[in-house]
Short mmCIF file of N, CA, C and O in Angstrom, two decimals:
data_model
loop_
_atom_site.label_atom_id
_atom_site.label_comp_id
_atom_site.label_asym_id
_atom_site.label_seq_id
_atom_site.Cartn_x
_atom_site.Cartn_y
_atom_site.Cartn_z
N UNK A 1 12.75 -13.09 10.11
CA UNK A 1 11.79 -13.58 9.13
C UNK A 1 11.12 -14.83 9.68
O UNK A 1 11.75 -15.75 10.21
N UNK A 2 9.68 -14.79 9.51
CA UNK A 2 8.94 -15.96 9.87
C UNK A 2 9.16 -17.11 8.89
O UNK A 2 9.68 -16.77 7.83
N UNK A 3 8.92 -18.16 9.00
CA UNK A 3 8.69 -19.22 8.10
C UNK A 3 7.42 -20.41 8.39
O UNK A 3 7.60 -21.50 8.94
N UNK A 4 6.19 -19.91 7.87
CA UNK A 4 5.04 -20.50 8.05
C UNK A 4 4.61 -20.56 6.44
O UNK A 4 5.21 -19.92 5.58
N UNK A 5 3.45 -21.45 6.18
CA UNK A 5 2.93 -21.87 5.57
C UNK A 5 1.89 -20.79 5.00
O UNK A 5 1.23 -20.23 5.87
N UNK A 6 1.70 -20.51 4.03
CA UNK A 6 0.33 -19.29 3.31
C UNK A 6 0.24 -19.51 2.06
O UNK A 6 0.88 -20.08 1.17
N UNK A 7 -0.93 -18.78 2.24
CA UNK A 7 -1.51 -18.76 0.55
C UNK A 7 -1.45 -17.43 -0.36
O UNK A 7 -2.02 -16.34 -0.31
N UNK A 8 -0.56 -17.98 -1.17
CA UNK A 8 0.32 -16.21 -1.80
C UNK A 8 -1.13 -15.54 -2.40
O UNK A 8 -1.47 -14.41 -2.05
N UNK A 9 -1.97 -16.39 -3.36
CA UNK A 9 -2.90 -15.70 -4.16
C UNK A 9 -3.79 -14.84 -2.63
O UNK A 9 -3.96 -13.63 -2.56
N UNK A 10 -4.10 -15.56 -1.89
CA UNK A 10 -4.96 -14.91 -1.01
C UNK A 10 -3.86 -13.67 -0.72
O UNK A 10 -3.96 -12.79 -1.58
N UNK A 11 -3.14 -13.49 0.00
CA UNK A 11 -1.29 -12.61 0.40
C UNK A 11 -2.41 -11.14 -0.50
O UNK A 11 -3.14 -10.28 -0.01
N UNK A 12 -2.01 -11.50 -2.14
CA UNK A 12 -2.30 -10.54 -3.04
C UNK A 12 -4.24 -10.13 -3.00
O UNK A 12 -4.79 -9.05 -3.22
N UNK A 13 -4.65 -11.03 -2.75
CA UNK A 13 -6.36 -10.52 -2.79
C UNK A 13 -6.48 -9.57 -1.88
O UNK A 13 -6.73 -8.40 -2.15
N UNK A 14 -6.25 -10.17 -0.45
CA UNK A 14 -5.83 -8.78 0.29
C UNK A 14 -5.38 -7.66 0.41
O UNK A 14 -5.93 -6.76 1.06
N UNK A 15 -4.33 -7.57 -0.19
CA UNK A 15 -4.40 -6.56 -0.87
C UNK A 15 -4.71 -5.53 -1.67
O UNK A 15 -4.57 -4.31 -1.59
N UNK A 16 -5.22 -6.34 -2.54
CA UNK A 16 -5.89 -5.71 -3.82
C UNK A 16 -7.49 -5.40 -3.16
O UNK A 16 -8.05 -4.56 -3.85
N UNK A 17 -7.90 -5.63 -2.61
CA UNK A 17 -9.39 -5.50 -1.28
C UNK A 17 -8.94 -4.23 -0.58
O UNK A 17 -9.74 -3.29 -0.61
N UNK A 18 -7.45 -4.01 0.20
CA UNK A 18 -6.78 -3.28 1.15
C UNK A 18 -6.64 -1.68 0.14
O UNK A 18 -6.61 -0.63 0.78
N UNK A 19 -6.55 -1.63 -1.58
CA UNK A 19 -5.95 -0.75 -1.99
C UNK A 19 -7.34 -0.60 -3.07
O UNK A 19 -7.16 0.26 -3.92
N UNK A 20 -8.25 -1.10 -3.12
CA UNK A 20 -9.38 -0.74 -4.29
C UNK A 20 -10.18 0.12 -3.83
O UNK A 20 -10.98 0.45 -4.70
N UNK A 21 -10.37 0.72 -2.75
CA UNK A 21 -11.14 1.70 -2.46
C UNK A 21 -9.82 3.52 -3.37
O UNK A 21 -9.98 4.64 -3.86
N UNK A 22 -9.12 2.87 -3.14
CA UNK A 22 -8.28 4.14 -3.65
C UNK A 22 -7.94 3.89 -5.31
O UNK A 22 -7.43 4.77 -6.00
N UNK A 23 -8.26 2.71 -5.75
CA UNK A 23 -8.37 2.55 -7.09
C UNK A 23 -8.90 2.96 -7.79
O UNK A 23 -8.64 3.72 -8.72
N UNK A 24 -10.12 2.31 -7.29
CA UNK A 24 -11.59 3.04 -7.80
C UNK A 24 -11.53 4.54 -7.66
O UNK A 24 -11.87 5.26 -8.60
N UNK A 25 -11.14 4.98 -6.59
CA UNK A 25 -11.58 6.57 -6.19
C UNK A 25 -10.86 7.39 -7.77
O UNK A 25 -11.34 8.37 -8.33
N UNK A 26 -9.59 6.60 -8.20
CA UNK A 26 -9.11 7.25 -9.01
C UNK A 26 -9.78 6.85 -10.71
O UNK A 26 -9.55 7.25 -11.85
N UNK A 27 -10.50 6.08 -10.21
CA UNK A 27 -11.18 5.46 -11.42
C UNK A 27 -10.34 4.32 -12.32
O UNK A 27 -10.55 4.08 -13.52
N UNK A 28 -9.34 3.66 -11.45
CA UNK A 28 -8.82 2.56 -12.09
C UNK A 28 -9.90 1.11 -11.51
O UNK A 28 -10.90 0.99 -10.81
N UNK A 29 -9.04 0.27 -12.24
CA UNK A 29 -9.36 -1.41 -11.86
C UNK A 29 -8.04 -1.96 -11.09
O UNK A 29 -6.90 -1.61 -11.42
N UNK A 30 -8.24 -2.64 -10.30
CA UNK A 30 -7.16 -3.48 -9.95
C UNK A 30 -8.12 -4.84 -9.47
O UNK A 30 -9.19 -5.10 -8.94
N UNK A 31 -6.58 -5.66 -10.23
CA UNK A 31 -7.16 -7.42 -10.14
C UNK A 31 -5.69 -7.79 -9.72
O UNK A 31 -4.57 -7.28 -9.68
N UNK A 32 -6.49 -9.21 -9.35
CA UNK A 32 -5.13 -10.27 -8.92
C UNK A 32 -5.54 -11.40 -10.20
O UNK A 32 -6.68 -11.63 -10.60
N UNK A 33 -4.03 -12.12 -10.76
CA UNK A 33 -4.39 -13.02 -11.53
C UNK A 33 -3.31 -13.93 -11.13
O UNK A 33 -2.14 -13.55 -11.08
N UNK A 34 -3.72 -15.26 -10.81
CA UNK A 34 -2.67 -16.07 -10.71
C UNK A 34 -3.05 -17.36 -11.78
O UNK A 34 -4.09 -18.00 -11.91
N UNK A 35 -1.85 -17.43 -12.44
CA UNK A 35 -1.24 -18.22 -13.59
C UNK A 35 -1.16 -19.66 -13.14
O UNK A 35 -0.67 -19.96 -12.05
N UNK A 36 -1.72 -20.67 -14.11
CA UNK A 36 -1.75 -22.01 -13.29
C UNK A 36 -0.55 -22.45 -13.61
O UNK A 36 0.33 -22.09 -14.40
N UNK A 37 -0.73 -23.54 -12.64
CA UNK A 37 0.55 -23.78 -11.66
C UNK A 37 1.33 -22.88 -10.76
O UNK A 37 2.54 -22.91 -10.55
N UNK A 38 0.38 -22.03 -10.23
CA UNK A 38 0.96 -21.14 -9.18
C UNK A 38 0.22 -22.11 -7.81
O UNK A 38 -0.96 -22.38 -7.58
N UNK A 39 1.43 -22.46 -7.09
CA UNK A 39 1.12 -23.29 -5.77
C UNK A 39 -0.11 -22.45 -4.70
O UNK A 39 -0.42 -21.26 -4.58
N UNK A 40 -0.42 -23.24 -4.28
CA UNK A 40 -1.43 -22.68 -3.76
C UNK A 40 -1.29 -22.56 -1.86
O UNK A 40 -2.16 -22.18 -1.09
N UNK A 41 0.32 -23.11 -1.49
CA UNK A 41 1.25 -22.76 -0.37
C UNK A 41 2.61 -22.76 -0.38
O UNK A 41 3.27 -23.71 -0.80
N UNK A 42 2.93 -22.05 -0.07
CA UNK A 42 4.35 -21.23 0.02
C UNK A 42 4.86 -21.61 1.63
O UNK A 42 4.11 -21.81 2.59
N UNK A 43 6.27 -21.66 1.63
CA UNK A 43 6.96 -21.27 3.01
C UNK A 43 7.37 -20.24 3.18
O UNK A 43 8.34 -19.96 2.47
N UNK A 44 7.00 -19.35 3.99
CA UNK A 44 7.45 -18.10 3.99
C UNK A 44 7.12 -16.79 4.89
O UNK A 44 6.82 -17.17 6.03
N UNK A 45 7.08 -15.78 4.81
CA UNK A 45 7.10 -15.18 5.69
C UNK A 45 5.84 -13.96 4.88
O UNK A 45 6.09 -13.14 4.00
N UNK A 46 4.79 -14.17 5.41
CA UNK A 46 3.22 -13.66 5.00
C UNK A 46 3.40 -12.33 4.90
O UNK A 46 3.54 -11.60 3.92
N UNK A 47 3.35 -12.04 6.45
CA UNK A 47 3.31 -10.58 7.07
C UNK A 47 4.22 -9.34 5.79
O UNK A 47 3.90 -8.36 5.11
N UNK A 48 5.43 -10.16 6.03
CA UNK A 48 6.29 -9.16 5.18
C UNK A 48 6.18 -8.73 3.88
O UNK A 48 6.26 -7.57 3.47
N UNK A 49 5.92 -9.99 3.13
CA UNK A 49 5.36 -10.20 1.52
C UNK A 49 4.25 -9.08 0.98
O UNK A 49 4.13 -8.43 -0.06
N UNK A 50 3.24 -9.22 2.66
CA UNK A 50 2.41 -8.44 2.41
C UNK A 50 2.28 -7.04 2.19
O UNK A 50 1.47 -6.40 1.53
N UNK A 51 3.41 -6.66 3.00
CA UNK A 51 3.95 -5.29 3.40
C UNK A 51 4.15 -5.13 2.14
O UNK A 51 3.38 -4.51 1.40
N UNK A 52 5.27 -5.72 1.76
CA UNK A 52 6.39 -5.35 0.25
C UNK A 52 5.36 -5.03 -0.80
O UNK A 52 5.71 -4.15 -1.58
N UNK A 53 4.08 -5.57 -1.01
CA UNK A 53 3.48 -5.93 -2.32
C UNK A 53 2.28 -4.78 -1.70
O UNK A 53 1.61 -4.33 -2.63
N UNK A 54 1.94 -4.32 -0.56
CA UNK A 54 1.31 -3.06 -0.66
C UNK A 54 1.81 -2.03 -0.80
O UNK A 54 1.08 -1.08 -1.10
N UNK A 55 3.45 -1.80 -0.60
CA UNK A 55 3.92 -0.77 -0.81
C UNK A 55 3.87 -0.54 -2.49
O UNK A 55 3.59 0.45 -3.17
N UNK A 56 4.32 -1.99 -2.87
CA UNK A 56 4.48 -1.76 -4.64
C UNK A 56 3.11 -1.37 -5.30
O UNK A 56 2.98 -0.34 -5.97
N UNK A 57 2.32 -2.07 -5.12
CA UNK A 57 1.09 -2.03 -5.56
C UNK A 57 0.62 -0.44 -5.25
O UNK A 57 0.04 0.26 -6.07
N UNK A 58 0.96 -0.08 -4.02
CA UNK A 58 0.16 1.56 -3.51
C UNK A 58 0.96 2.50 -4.20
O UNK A 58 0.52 3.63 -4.42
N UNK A 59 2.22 2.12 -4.61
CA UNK A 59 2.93 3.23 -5.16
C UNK A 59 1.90 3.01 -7.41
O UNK A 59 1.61 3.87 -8.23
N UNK A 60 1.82 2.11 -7.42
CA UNK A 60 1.07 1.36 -8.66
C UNK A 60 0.04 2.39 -8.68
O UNK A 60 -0.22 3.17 -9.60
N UNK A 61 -0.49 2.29 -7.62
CA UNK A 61 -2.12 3.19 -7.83
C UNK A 61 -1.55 4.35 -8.03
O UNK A 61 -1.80 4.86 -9.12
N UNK A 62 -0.71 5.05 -7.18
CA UNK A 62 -0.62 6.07 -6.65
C UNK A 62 -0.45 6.68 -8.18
O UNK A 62 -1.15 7.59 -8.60
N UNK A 63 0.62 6.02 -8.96
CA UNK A 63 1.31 6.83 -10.56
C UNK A 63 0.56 6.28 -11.23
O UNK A 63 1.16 6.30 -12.30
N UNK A 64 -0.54 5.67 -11.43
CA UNK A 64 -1.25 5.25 -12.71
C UNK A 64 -2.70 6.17 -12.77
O UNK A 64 -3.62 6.20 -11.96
N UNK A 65 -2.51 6.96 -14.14
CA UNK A 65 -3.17 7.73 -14.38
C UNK A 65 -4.47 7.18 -14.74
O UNK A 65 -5.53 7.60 -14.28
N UNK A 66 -4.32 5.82 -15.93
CA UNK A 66 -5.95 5.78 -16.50
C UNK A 66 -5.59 3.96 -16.63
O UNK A 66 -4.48 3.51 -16.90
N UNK A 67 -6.78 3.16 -16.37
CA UNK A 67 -6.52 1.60 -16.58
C UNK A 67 -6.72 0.89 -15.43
O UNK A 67 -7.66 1.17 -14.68
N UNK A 68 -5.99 0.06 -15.22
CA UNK A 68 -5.71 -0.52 -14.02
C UNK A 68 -4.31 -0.93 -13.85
O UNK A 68 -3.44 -0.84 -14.71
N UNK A 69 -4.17 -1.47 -12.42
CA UNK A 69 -3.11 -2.37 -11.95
C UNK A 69 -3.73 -3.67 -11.93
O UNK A 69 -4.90 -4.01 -11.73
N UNK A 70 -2.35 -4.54 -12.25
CA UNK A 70 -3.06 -5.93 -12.32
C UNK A 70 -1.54 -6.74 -10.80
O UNK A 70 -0.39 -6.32 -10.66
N UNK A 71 -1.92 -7.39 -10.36
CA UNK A 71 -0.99 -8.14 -9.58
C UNK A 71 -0.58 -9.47 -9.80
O UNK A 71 -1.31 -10.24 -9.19
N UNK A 72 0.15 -9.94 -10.33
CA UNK A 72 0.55 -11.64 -11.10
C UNK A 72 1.20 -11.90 -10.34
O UNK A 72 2.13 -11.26 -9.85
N UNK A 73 0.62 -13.36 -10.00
CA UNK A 73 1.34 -14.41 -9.73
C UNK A 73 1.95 -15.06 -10.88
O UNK A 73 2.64 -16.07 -10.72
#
């Protein structure tokens, strides 16, 4: 595991950028919302976070029939 410095909300925009072409295709919405007082850097390990939260999120699209996915911070 790395331990560098990032920005979680960005982590999730990317994502949500990485997985909205297949959102849309299904005719959902997907957003990122981060809740204040959500830090705006983390220690941690980016790469992986990122992984984890596209798998969750892609499996999100994948079973959601009508609406959207939303991603919270």
């Amino acid at each position: 595991l790395e331990a560098a410095p990032f920005d979680p909300e960005a982590t999730l925009q990317s994502v949500a950028e990485l997985l909205s072409p297949k959102a849309h295709a299904k005719g959902l919405d997907i957003a990122v919302i981060a809740r204040a007082g959500t830090p705006s850097r983390v220690l941690g390990d980016d790469g992986r976070l990122r992984q984890i939260i596209f798998n969750l999120a892609g499996n999100a699209v994948k079973f959601t029939e009508k609406g959207g996915v939303i991603l919270e911070l």
